[in-house]
Amino acid sequence: MKTARILVIAGSDSGGGAGIQADIKTITMLGGHAMTAITAVTAQNTLGVSAVHPVPTEMVLAQIDAVIVDIGVDAVKIGMIGSAFTATQVALRLASLDVPIVFDPVMVATSGAALADEATIAAFGLLMDLATLATPNLPELARLTGEEDPIAAGLALVSRHGCAVLVKGGHEEGDALADALIEEDNLTSWQGQRIATNSTHGTGCTLASAIAFHLGCGDRLARAVEQARHFVRMALHEAPGLGQGQGPLGQQSVRLDTSSGCGPLPRLNQVTVTGKDYAAMVAFYRAIGLIQIVDAPTNNYARFQTGGGATFSVQIDPEEATSESTAVYFECDDLDQRVERLARAGMAFEHGPRDQPWMWREARLRDPAGNTVFLYKAGEARRFPPWRMDDE
């Protein structure tokens, strides 16, 4: 399966919320390979930016050249550019590179600190002339065009530079949000509800990098934007709540909610087993460590979240018989300690942790309905045992 190679040209955020750090986390979680040309080093956290040190233009270009000549590039994301001279030279260097380019014209940090001077903003036009897509937020869009109406501003940029423009509604007031992708011959819009969180530092960087990843995988532009929006929303839901100000997103916690890799395989979402006693089944699966996320006893249904993001459900049906041929496996990094703790609490195991010929270590028990349950630890042998078939 092909790995998308994404070159990110942007600044470093010491707090890890935005910039290169957000870009790398996003591309990695989506299944791509992130490469970087750092344009500036910033000292910042969730409260603001305290210092900015631009990287010399020749060093920015050297990073770009080193990546292109050896690894190759499937798409480029440009964020904080550092200086007008760097913007001009980067545009010249990328002109011969025939890959999608996503330009996020970073001017101001989430905290309000300026990240681009007037000369640098004036040079943004050279990058938009090359870009497949520009992703300014509403204040940036107004600054670039002088237009108050976002759609009129987006149309002006499309007409002026030939790139598509994503008009992002995140800076609008109210709970309803709308984003619009304006292309030369098409307009696509998405609606959604605002996610109540103070952890929004890096949303623009994350969105642009996710779009670049999907374009690098060969997705059409509208599809790439749709997928990237979903990733950002999931990362907002997963925000860890760090810092005293505008906190970072939770890219590292997004699992199985967005496609990963080019040509994604079907992903396992959930497994459902049948039981006869709702309370006993819920107690059992909570005891082994699952997190209950649906509690619907009147509908004879409970649902649990696992550590990897997939879910596990119990459907109560007194008339349905369980099958000896069905087995459910839960992977546990702390297998031996977990089994010992459960056994001390009175849970009966058919056998404790054992090393198996197939290189897994397993413990076996049954849930209250008689379904076979394995707690196991496999390490790299789970996905890469010696007998694994080569990917086609």
PDB file of C-alpha atoms in Angstrom, residues 21 69 96 124 195 242 285 339:
ATOM      1  CA  GLN A  21       4.204  19.704  15.241  1.00  0.00           C
ATOM      2  CA  VAL A  69      16.114  14.743  -4.468  1.00  0.00           C
ATOM      3  CA  SER A  96       8.789  23.020 -11.226  1.00  0.00           C
ATOM      4  CA  PHE A 124       1.700  35.411  -0.456  1.00  0.00           C
ATOM      5  CA  ILE A 195     -17.760  21.771  18.982  1.00  0.00           C
ATOM      6  CA  LEU A 242      -3.717  20.878  28.020  1.00  0.00           C
ATOM      7  CA  TYR A 285     -17.242  -6.308  30.181  1.00  0.00           C
ATOM      8  CA  VAL A 339      -5.535 -11.281  34.722  1.00  0.00           C
TER       9      VAL A 339
END
